[in-house]
Amino acid sequence: MDLLTRLRALEAISRTLDPPRAEREALLGAAAEYGNAFVDQIENLPVYVSNQGTGEGLYDSPIGDTPVPIAELLALIKTNVDTPGINPASGGHLGYIPGGGITQSAVADYLAAITNRYAGVFFASPGAVRMENMLLDWMAGMVGYPAGTVGNLTSGGSIANLIGIVTARDARGVTARDIPRAVVYATTHAHHSLDKALRIAGLRECPLRHVPMDARYRMDADALHAMVAADQKAGLRPWLVIASAGTTDVGAIDPLSAIADVAQRHGLWFHCDGAYGAFFALLPDIRARLSGMERSDSIIMDPHKGLFLPYGSGAVLIKDKQAMVDAHYYVANYMQDTLHARDEASPADLSPELTKHFRGLRLWLPLKLLGVAPFRAALEEKLLLAQYFHDAIQQIPGFEVGPTPDLSVVTFRYVPTRGDADAFNAQLVQAIHNDGRVFLSSSQIDGRFTIRLAVLAFRTHLAQVDLTLDMLRDHVARLEGRT
Ligand SMILES: *Cc1c(COP(=O)(O)O)cnc(C)c1O
């Protein structure tokens, strides 16, 4: 076969990667139908499924050369992916920190994928980069950061924390020889992604001080101050304090202003983890409680939590542009064309990524389509639902609750009439999981098995919280042997 014949034969096959309009419509139609049926059914679907396999049916359809029709593939996805495990799109998801999955973002993801703009570099897609920077500016305004703040839309909070920690490390000039003396401060309730970030950033051997907390699990800023002063006196080099604007365990907001005072006084980098809590700053009442976060040097937040986006959306903001650039900027010979167009900072210069998903569109489209008001309303609704639950659960005999929620997490446990409380609550969570109509998670708080209710799914409304109360009442009665 000559070259041209071979090329024509290959083209005929490779063109299946680029289907004609009718096929595109059929594909999209099938996907849209699947998505619509899923959403239409969402209230009837269990939020946790543990008895329908673990997706092993996928292996019965190996990757190979045989084309499989979309209907068959959607059936495979439904059985193996969209059935077993947790259904995070459900309003019954009240465990961990729930995520989102709004339709407007799904549509934006389709648009971002089909046009596939290169959002990593301004030269390649000035519009995509401007859109992302505009969103970062909007977030900066929301948390009270000044003009000139830079940042990055990340895949999630963990990578956002990593970018913050790496920038802090370089800004404070912490190098290998300083590490054994370079002290880091956080509470035991700081998110584990920060420990992970420290480790990945080569800072595993930094002394890590766990600052005591008050009765509501907020950092004790006086204790922080005393620890930093003692460490300085001992010849160590305190350099980083990590505070939470909403802890994962209990939703506590650390005293950010007082922590900022200590950081300022002692020259510490102040990193604020707002993965869960920062978007509550859209509510004026909560903004006041978050006061001080605008004095941090870096802050992270997760649109896939507090703005109800599908998974894959975090953000980090850093006030000191030069520090963020110094920690991440590289040039390479084969990138020389890109150097001419530099009106705005490029994500590739401010993050570990080069090529990346155009994440801005899934945030921009919903905010523009709907305006901010529904997001604000939904956040206030979640906050009030948590308060409602905190009040109501105390009316059920035998339950004891954790602190009045700073945000939308409530902790509680049942004290059984006889027997071990930890074991009873473990059984209670197991019973809720087996039931499957709502999903709660648990944690160890002060060494005790504690159940958590976290309201942040956009589909969680009064009905789901009332259902949770009914389920807790019923399962406790059964476990206590009353029914
Ligand atoms: C969820 C969370 C993180 C981690 O974010 P991911 O998006 O899961 O990577 C960090 N900190 C807090 C407080 C969180 O709630």
PDB file of N, CA and C in Angstrom, residues 44-128:
ATOM      1  N   ASN A  44     -35.498   9.934  45.440  1.00  0.00           N
ATOM      2  CA  ASN A  44     -35.846   8.534  45.742  1.00  0.00           C
ATOM      3  C   ASN A  44     -34.618   7.636  45.807  1.00  0.00           C
ATOM      4  N   LEU A  45     -33.475   8.151  45.355  1.00  0.00           N
ATOM      5  CA  LEU A  45     -32.273   7.321  45.367  1.00  0.00           C
ATOM      6  C   LEU A  45     -31.668   7.298  46.767  1.00  0.00           C
ATOM      7  N   PRO A  46     -31.158   6.129  47.180  1.00  0.00           N
ATOM      8  CA  PRO A  46     -30.473   6.105  48.471  1.00  0.00           C
ATOM      9  C   PRO A  46     -29.198   6.945  48.403  1.00  0.00           C
ATOM     10  N   VAL A  47     -28.783   7.460  49.549  1.00  0.00           N
ATOM     11  CA  VAL A  47     -27.557   8.267  49.556  1.00  0.00           C
ATOM     12  C   VAL A  47     -26.347   7.387  49.867  1.00  0.00           C
ATOM     13  N   TYR A  48     -26.611   6.186  50.374  1.00  0.00           N
ATOM     14  CA  TYR A  48     -25.489   5.261  50.579  1.00  0.00           C
ATOM     15  C   TYR A  48     -25.937   3.841  50.254  1.00  0.00           C
ATOM     16  N   VAL A  49     -25.156   3.173  49.412  1.00  0.00           N
ATOM     17  CA  VAL A  49     -25.466   1.802  48.977  1.00  0.00           C
ATOM     18  C   VAL A  49     -24.255   0.923  49.238  1.00  0.00           C
ATOM     19  N   SER A  50     -24.452  -0.116  50.060  1.00  0.00           N
ATOM     20  CA  SER A  50     -23.314  -0.981  50.394  1.00  0.00           C
ATOM     21  C   SER A  50     -23.565  -2.424  49.983  1.00  0.00           C
ATOM     22  N   ASN A  51     -24.738  -2.698  49.383  1.00  0.00           N
ATOM     23  CA  ASN A  51     -25.078  -4.109  49.132  1.00  0.00           C
ATOM     24  C   ASN A  51     -25.274  -4.401  47.650  1.00  0.00           C
ATOM     25  N   GLN A  52     -24.690  -3.567  46.783  1.00  0.00           N
ATOM     26  CA  GLN A  52     -24.863  -3.825  45.348  1.00  0.00           C
ATOM     27  C   GLN A  52     -23.513  -3.871  44.651  1.00  0.00           C
ATOM     28  N   GLY A  53     -22.582  -4.560  45.270  1.00  0.00           N
ATOM     29  CA  GLY A  53     -21.279  -4.720  44.656  1.00  0.00           C
ATOM     30  C   GLY A  53     -20.421  -3.485  44.839  1.00  0.00           C
ATOM     31  N   THR A  54     -19.240  -3.543  44.263  1.00  0.00           N
ATOM     32  CA  THR A  54     -18.313  -2.417  44.368  1.00  0.00           C
ATOM     33  C   THR A  54     -17.763  -2.060  42.985  1.00  0.00           C
ATOM     34  N   GLY A  55     -18.622  -2.148  41.992  1.00  0.00           N
ATOM     35  CA  GLY A  55     -18.226  -1.709  40.662  1.00  0.00           C
ATOM     36  C   GLY A  55     -17.378  -2.700  39.897  1.00  0.00           C
ATOM     37  N   GLU A  56     -17.274  -3.939  40.403  1.00  0.00           N
ATOM     38  CA  GLU A  56     -16.371  -4.896  39.730  1.00  0.00           C
ATOM     39  C   GLU A  56     -16.883  -5.301  38.350  1.00  0.00           C
ATOM     40  N   GLY A  57     -18.169  -5.016  38.072  1.00  0.00           N
ATOM     41  CA  GLY A  57     -18.714  -5.310  36.740  1.00  0.00           C
ATOM     42  C   GLY A  57     -17.977  -4.592  35.614  1.00  0.00           C
ATOM     43  N   LEU A  58     -17.272  -3.515  35.966  1.00  0.00           N
ATOM     44  CA  LEU A  58     -16.501  -2.780  34.942  1.00  0.00           C
ATOM     45  C   LEU A  58     -15.463  -3.687  34.293  1.00  0.00           C
ATOM     46  N   TYR A  59     -14.919  -4.612  35.088  1.00  0.00           N
ATOM     47  CA  TYR A  59     -13.862  -5.478  34.569  1.00  0.00           C
ATOM     48  C   TYR A  59     -14.387  -6.465  33.529  1.00  0.00           C
ATOM     49  N   ASP A  60     -15.717  -6.685  33.535  1.00  0.00           N
ATOM     50  CA  ASP A  60     -16.285  -7.609  32.541  1.00  0.00           C
ATOM     51  C   ASP A  60     -16.327  -6.984  31.160  1.00  0.00           C
ATOM     52  N   SER A  61     -16.038  -5.694  31.098  1.00  0.00           N
ATOM     53  CA  SER A  61     -16.057  -5.003  29.806  1.00  0.00           C
ATOM     54  C   SER A  61     -14.702  -4.330  29.619  1.00  0.00           C
ATOM     55  N   PRO A  62     -13.681  -5.137  29.303  1.00  0.00           N
ATOM     56  CA  PRO A  62     -12.318  -4.589  29.269  1.00  0.00           C
ATOM     57  C   PRO A  62     -12.136  -3.544  28.162  1.00  0.00           C
ATOM     58  N   ILE A  63     -11.129  -2.703  28.338  1.00  0.00           N
ATOM     59  CA  ILE A  63     -10.762  -1.728  27.309  1.00  0.00           C
ATOM     60  C   ILE A  63     -10.152  -2.487  26.139  1.00  0.00           C
ATOM     61  N   GLY A  64     -10.662  -2.260  24.938  1.00  0.00           N
ATOM     62  CA  GLY A  64     -10.132  -2.992  23.788  1.00  0.00           C
ATOM     63  C   GLY A  64     -10.508  -2.298  22.502  1.00  0.00           C
ATOM     64  N   ASP A  65     -10.550  -3.037  21.415  1.00  0.00           N
ATOM     65  CA  ASP A  65     -10.801  -2.425  20.111  1.00  0.00           C
ATOM     66  C   ASP A  65     -12.270  -2.434  19.710  1.00  0.00           C
ATOM     67  N   THR A  66     -13.113  -3.051  20.525  1.00  0.00           N
ATOM     68  CA  THR A  66     -14.510  -3.170  20.116  1.00  0.00           C
ATOM     69  C   THR A  66     -15.318  -1.965  20.561  1.00  0.00           C
ATOM     70  N   PRO A  67     -15.977  -1.285  19.642  1.00  0.00           N
ATOM     71  CA  PRO A  67     -16.846  -0.180  20.048  1.00  0.00           C
ATOM     72  C   PRO A  67     -18.075  -0.704  20.788  1.00  0.00           C
ATOM     73  N   VAL A  68     -18.484   0.045  21.798  1.00  0.00           N
ATOM     74  CA  VAL A  68     -19.672  -0.339  22.576  1.00  0.00           C
ATOM     75  C   VAL A  68     -20.660   0.825  22.493  1.00  0.00           C
ATOM     76  N   PRO A  69     -21.927   0.566  22.248  1.00  0.00           N
ATOM     77  CA  PRO A  69     -22.899   1.663  22.130  1.00  0.00           C
ATOM     78  C   PRO A  69     -23.091   2.425  23.441  1.00  0.00           C
ATOM     79  N   ILE A  70     -23.412   3.706  23.320  1.00  0.00           N
ATOM     80  CA  ILE A  70     -23.540   4.582  24.483  1.00  0.00           C
ATOM     81  C   ILE A  70     -24.575   4.040  25.476  1.00  0.00           C
ATOM     82  N   ALA A  71     -25.661   3.480  25.000  1.00  0.00           N
ATOM     83  CA  ALA A  71     -26.713   3.005  25.924  1.00  0.00           C
ATOM     84  C   ALA A  71     -26.143   1.935  26.855  1.00  0.00           C
ATOM     85  N   GLU A  72     -25.343   1.056  26.269  1.00  0.00           N
ATOM     86  CA  GLU A  72     -24.746  -0.019  27.068  1.00  0.00           C
ATOM     87  C   GLU A  72     -23.753   0.569  28.089  1.00  0.00           C
ATOM     88  N   LEU A  73     -23.023   1.589  27.663  1.00  0.00           N
ATOM     89  CA  LEU A  73     -22.028   2.189  28.558  1.00  0.00           C
ATOM     90  C   LEU A  73     -22.702   2.950  29.702  1.00  0.00           C
ATOM     91  N   LEU A  74     -23.797   3.629  29.369  1.00  0.00           N
ATOM     92  CA  LEU A  74     -24.513   4.335  30.440  1.00  0.00           C
ATOM     93  C   LEU A  74     -25.063   3.328  31.458  1.00  0.00           C
ATOM     94  N   ALA A  75     -25.475   2.179  30.960  1.00  0.00           N
ATOM     95  CA  ALA A  75     -25.962   1.138  31.880  1.00  0.00           C
ATOM     96  C   ALA A  75     -24.825   0.642  32.768  1.00  0.00           C
ATOM     97  N   LEU A  76     -23.629   0.483  32.175  1.00  0.00           N
ATOM     98  CA  LEU A  76     -22.458   0.062  32.962  1.00  0.00           C
ATOM     99  C   LEU A  76     -22.131   1.104  34.041  1.00  0.00           C
ATOM    100  N   ILE A  77     -22.175   2.380  33.650  1.00  0.00           N
ATOM    101  CA  ILE A  77     -21.883   3.455  34.603  1.00  0.00           C
ATOM    102  C   ILE A  77     -22.909   3.432  35.732  1.00  0.00           C
ATOM    103  N   LYS A  78     -24.178   3.291  35.343  1.00  0.00           N
ATOM    104  CA  LYS A  78     -25.243   3.330  36.348  1.00  0.00           C
ATOM    105  C   LYS A  78     -25.048   2.241  37.402  1.00  0.00           C
ATOM    106  N   THR A  79     -24.799   1.022  36.931  1.00  0.00           N
ATOM    107  CA  THR A  79     -24.692  -0.103  37.863  1.00  0.00           C
ATOM    108  C   THR A  79     -23.413  -0.053  38.693  1.00  0.00           C
ATOM    109  N   ASN A  80     -22.315   0.307  38.026  1.00  0.00           N
ATOM    110  CA  ASN A  80     -21.011   0.129  38.677  1.00  0.00           C
ATOM    111  C   ASN A  80     -20.452   1.386  39.320  1.00  0.00           C
ATOM    112  N   VAL A  81     -20.848   2.536  38.795  1.00  0.00           N
ATOM    113  CA  VAL A  81     -20.290   3.787  39.326  1.00  0.00           C
ATOM    114  C   VAL A  81     -21.344   4.561  40.112  1.00  0.00           C
ATOM    115  N   ASP A  82     -22.523   4.690  39.526  1.00  0.00           N
ATOM    116  CA  ASP A  82     -23.509   5.584  40.140  1.00  0.00           C
ATOM    117  C   ASP A  82     -24.422   4.886  41.152  1.00  0.00           C
ATOM    118  N   THR A  83     -24.151   3.621  41.456  1.00  0.00           N
ATOM    119  CA  THR A  83     -24.940   2.935  42.483  1.00  0.00           C
ATOM    120  C   THR A  83     -24.153   2.682  43.775  1.00  0.00           C
ATOM    121  N   PRO A  84     -23.054   1.939  43.754  1.00  0.00           N
ATOM    122  CA  PRO A  84     -22.400   1.635  45.043  1.00  0.00           C
ATOM    123  C   PRO A  84     -21.724   2.862  45.671  1.00  0.00           C
ATOM    124  N   GLY A  85     -21.706   2.887  46.983  1.00  0.00           N
ATOM    125  CA  GLY A  85     -21.008   3.974  47.695  1.00  0.00           C
ATOM    126  C   GLY A  85     -21.933   5.133  48.016  1.00  0.00           C
ATOM    127  N   ILE A  86     -21.323   6.284  48.246  1.00  0.00           N
ATOM    128  CA  ILE A  86     -22.065   7.490  48.624  1.00  0.00           C
ATOM    129  C   ILE A  86     -22.557   8.208  47.371  1.00  0.00           C
ATOM    130  N   ASN A  87     -23.740   8.758  47.441  1.00  0.00           N
ATOM    131  CA  ASN A  87     -24.276   9.582  46.356  1.00  0.00           C
ATOM    132  C   ASN A  87     -24.184  11.053  46.776  1.00  0.00           C
ATOM    133  N   PRO A  88     -23.074  11.721  46.444  1.00  0.00           N
ATOM    134  CA  PRO A  88     -22.848  13.074  46.970  1.00  0.00           C
ATOM    135  C   PRO A  88     -23.814  14.111  46.398  1.00  0.00           C
ATOM    136  N   ALA A  89     -24.492  13.785  45.293  1.00  0.00           N
ATOM    137  CA  ALA A  89     -25.430  14.745  44.704  1.00  0.00           C
ATOM    138  C   ALA A  89     -26.745  14.773  45.478  1.00  0.00           C
ATOM    139  N   SER A  90     -26.926  13.821  46.390  1.00  0.00           N
ATOM    140  CA  SER A  90     -28.179  13.718  47.136  1.00  0.00           C
ATOM    141  C   SER A  90     -28.253  14.739  48.262  1.00  0.00           C
ATOM    142  N   GLY A  91     -29.447  15.263  48.485  1.00  0.00           N
ATOM    143  CA  GLY A  91     -29.668  16.160  49.618  1.00  0.00           C
ATOM    144  C   GLY A  91     -29.556  15.437  50.949  1.00  0.00           C
ATOM    145  N   GLY A  92     -29.530  14.118  50.914  1.00  0.00           N
ATOM    146  CA  GLY A  92     -29.375  13.339  52.140  1.00  0.00           C
ATOM    147  C   GLY A  92     -27.916  13.186  52.548  1.00  0.00           C
ATOM    148  N   HIS A  93     -27.004  13.729  51.752  1.00  0.00           N
ATOM    149  CA  HIS A  93     -25.583  13.635  52.110  1.00  0.00           C
ATOM    150  C   HIS A  93     -25.269  14.668  53.185  1.00  0.00           C
ATOM    151  N   LEU A  94     -25.102  14.175  54.395  1.00  0.00           N
ATOM    152  CA  LEU A  94     -24.874  15.052  55.548  1.00  0.00           C
ATOM    153  C   LEU A  94     -23.606  14.637  56.281  1.00  0.00           C
ATOM    154  N   GLY A  95     -22.712  13.952  55.571  1.00  0.00           N
ATOM    155  CA  GLY A  95     -21.472  13.485  56.200  1.00  0.00           C
ATOM    156  C   GLY A  95     -20.277  14.303  55.724  1.00  0.00           C
ATOM    157  N   TYR A  96     -19.136  14.089  56.384  1.00  0.00           N
ATOM    158  CA  TYR A  96     -17.881  14.772  56.008  1.00  0.00           C
ATOM    159  C   TYR A  96     -18.168  16.255  55.770  1.00  0.00           C
ATOM    160  N   ILE A  97     -17.641  16.816  54.643  1.00  0.00           N
ATOM    161  CA  ILE A  97     -18.136  18.111  54.178  1.00  0.00           C
ATOM    162  C   ILE A  97     -18.755  17.824  52.814  1.00  0.00           C
ATOM    163  N   PRO A  98     -20.079  17.910  52.715  1.00  0.00           N
ATOM    164  CA  PRO A  98     -20.722  17.526  51.455  1.00  0.00           C
ATOM    165  C   PRO A  98     -20.272  18.398  50.285  1.00  0.00           C
ATOM    166  N   GLY A  99     -20.349  17.846  49.098  1.00  0.00           N
ATOM    167  CA  GLY A  99     -20.002  18.573  47.886  1.00  0.00           C
ATOM    168  C   GLY A  99     -21.253  19.032  47.161  1.00  0.00           C
ATOM    169  N   GLY A 100     -21.070  19.437  45.919  1.00  0.00           N
ATOM    170  CA  GLY A 100     -22.185  19.990  45.164  1.00  0.00           C
ATOM    171  C   GLY A 100     -22.493  19.192  43.911  1.00  0.00           C
ATOM    172  N   GLY A 101     -22.549  19.888  42.793  1.00  0.00           N
ATOM    173  CA  GLY A 101     -22.855  19.235  41.520  1.00  0.00           C
ATOM    174  C   GLY A 101     -23.974  19.936  40.773  1.00  0.00           C
ATOM    175  N   ILE A 102     -23.981  21.273  40.817  1.00  0.00           N
ATOM    176  CA  ILE A 102     -25.075  22.000  40.167  1.00  0.00           C
ATOM    177  C   ILE A 102     -25.012  21.829  38.642  1.00  0.00           C
ATOM    178  N   THR A 103     -26.203  21.786  38.051  1.00  0.00           N
ATOM    179  CA  THR A 103     -26.356  21.554  36.610  1.00  0.00           C
ATOM    180  C   THR A 103     -25.613  22.603  35.793  1.00  0.00           C
ATOM    181  N   GLN A 104     -25.669  23.858  36.233  1.00  0.00           N
ATOM    182  CA  GLN A 104     -25.052  24.942  35.460  1.00  0.00           C
ATOM    183  C   GLN A 104     -23.554  24.688  35.278  1.00  0.00           C
ATOM    184  N   SER A 105     -22.909  24.130  36.289  1.00  0.00           N
ATOM    185  CA  SER A 105     -21.480  23.816  36.169  1.00  0.00           C
ATOM    186  C   SER A 105     -21.237  22.637  35.234  1.00  0.00           C
ATOM    187  N   ALA A 106     -22.160  21.679  35.267  1.00  0.00           N
ATOM    188  CA  ALA A 106     -22.010  20.522  34.374  1.00  0.00           C
ATOM    189  C   ALA A 106     -22.061  20.984  32.924  1.00  0.00           C
ATOM    190  N   VAL A 107     -22.956  21.920  32.643  1.00  0.00           N
ATOM    191  CA  VAL A 107     -23.066  22.448  31.279  1.00  0.00           C
ATOM    192  C   VAL A 107     -21.784  23.211  30.918  1.00  0.00           C
ATOM    193  N   ALA A 108     -21.271  23.974  31.874  1.00  0.00           N
ATOM    194  CA  ALA A 108     -20.026  24.715  31.634  1.00  0.00           C
ATOM    195  C   ALA A 108     -18.868  23.758  31.363  1.00  0.00           C
ATOM    196  N   ASP A 109     -18.830  22.644  32.092  1.00  0.00           N
ATOM    197  CA  ASP A 109     -17.762  21.661  31.868  1.00  0.00           C
ATOM    198  C   ASP A 109     -17.836  21.104  30.448  1.00  0.00           C
ATOM    199  N   TYR A 110     -19.045  20.903  29.970  1.00  0.00           N
ATOM    200  CA  TYR A 110     -19.202  20.443  28.585  1.00  0.00           C
ATOM    201  C   TYR A 110     -18.616  21.484  27.626  1.00  0.00           C
ATOM    202  N   LEU A 111     -18.955  22.744  27.860  1.00  0.00           N
ATOM    203  CA  LEU A 111     -18.448  23.800  26.970  1.00  0.00           C
ATOM    204  C   LEU A 111     -16.926  23.903  27.043  1.00  0.00           C
ATOM    205  N   ALA A 112     -16.390  23.832  28.265  1.00  0.00           N
ATOM    206  CA  ALA A 112     -14.930  23.932  28.427  1.00  0.00           C
ATOM    207  C   ALA A 112     -14.243  22.779  27.701  1.00  0.00           C
ATOM    208  N   ALA A 113     -14.859  21.610  27.747  1.00  0.00           N
ATOM    209  CA  ALA A 113     -14.231  20.435  27.144  1.00  0.00           C
ATOM    210  C   ALA A 113     -14.337  20.472  25.629  1.00  0.00           C
ATOM    211  N   ILE A 114     -15.491  20.913  25.119  1.00  0.00           N
ATOM    212  CA  ILE A 114     -15.688  20.832  23.662  1.00  0.00           C
ATOM    213  C   ILE A 114     -14.820  21.882  22.941  1.00  0.00           C
ATOM    214  N   THR A 115     -14.613  23.045  23.569  1.00  0.00           N
ATOM    215  CA  THR A 115     -13.757  24.051  22.924  1.00  0.00           C
ATOM    216  C   THR A 115     -12.301  23.877  23.348  1.00  0.00           C
ATOM    217  N   ASN A 116     -12.104  23.286  24.523  1.00  0.00           N
ATOM    218  CA  ASN A 116     -10.776  22.914  25.019  1.00  0.00           C
ATOM    219  C   ASN A 116      -9.770  24.069  24.979  1.00  0.00           C
ATOM    220  N   ARG A 117     -10.196  25.246  25.436  1.00  0.00           N
ATOM    221  CA  ARG A 117      -9.269  26.386  25.487  1.00  0.00           C
ATOM    222  C   ARG A 117      -8.132  26.080  26.461  1.00  0.00           C
ATOM    223  N   TYR A 118      -6.968  26.624  26.178  1.00  0.00           N
ATOM    224  CA  TYR A 118      -5.785  26.331  26.980  1.00  0.00           C
ATOM    225  C   TYR A 118      -5.659  27.366  28.092  1.00  0.00           C
ATOM    226  N   ALA A 119      -6.195  27.028  29.256  1.00  0.00           N
ATOM    227  CA  ALA A 119      -6.336  28.024  30.321  1.00  0.00           C
ATOM    228  C   ALA A 119      -5.064  28.216  31.151  1.00  0.00           C
ATOM    229  N   GLY A 120      -3.992  27.506  30.822  1.00  0.00           N
ATOM    230  CA  GLY A 120      -2.788  27.613  31.643  1.00  0.00           C
ATOM    231  C   GLY A 120      -1.962  28.860  31.371  1.00  0.00           C
ATOM    232  N   VAL A 121      -2.089  29.409  30.161  1.00  0.00           N
ATOM    233  CA  VAL A 121      -1.155  30.447  29.725  1.00  0.00           C
ATOM    234  C   VAL A 121      -1.920  31.579  29.026  1.00  0.00           C
ATOM    235  N   PHE A 122      -1.664  32.807  29.434  1.00  0.00           N
ATOM    236  CA  PHE A 122      -2.371  33.976  28.895  1.00  0.00           C
ATOM    237  C   PHE A 122      -2.251  34.063  27.375  1.00  0.00           C
ATOM    238  N   PHE A 123      -1.067  33.836  26.857  1.00  0.00           N
ATOM    239  CA  PHE A 123      -0.839  33.896  25.408  1.00  0.00           C
ATOM    240  C   PHE A 123      -1.795  32.961  24.662  1.00  0.00           C
ATOM    241  N   ALA A 124      -1.994  31.783  25.204  1.00  0.00           N
ATOM    242  CA  ALA A 124      -2.794  30.765  24.521  1.00  0.00           C
ATOM    243  C   ALA A 124      -4.284  31.066  24.605  1.00  0.00           C
ATOM    244  N   SER A 125      -4.740  31.510  25.744  1.00  0.00           N
ATOM    245  CA  SER A 125      -6.155  31.838  25.884  1.00  0.00           C
ATOM    246  C   SER A 125      -6.325  33.007  26.839  1.00  0.00           C
ATOM    247  N   PRO A 126      -6.096  34.215  26.314  1.00  0.00           N
ATOM    248  CA  PRO A 126      -6.207  35.385  27.190  1.00  0.00           C
ATOM    249  C   PRO A 126      -7.578  35.457  27.860  1.00  0.00           C
ATOM    250  N   GLY A 127      -8.623  35.088  27.122  1.00  0.00           N
ATOM    251  CA  GLY A 127      -9.974  35.182  27.688  1.00  0.00           C
ATOM    252  C   GLY A 127     -10.177  34.213  28.845  1.00  0.00           C
ATOM    253  N   ALA A 128      -9.708  32.980  28.662  1.00  0.00           N
ATOM    254  CA  ALA A 128      -9.876  31.991  29.731  1.00  0.00           C
ATOM    255  C   ALA A 128      -9.104  32.432  30.975  1.00  0.00           C
TER     256      ALA A 128
END
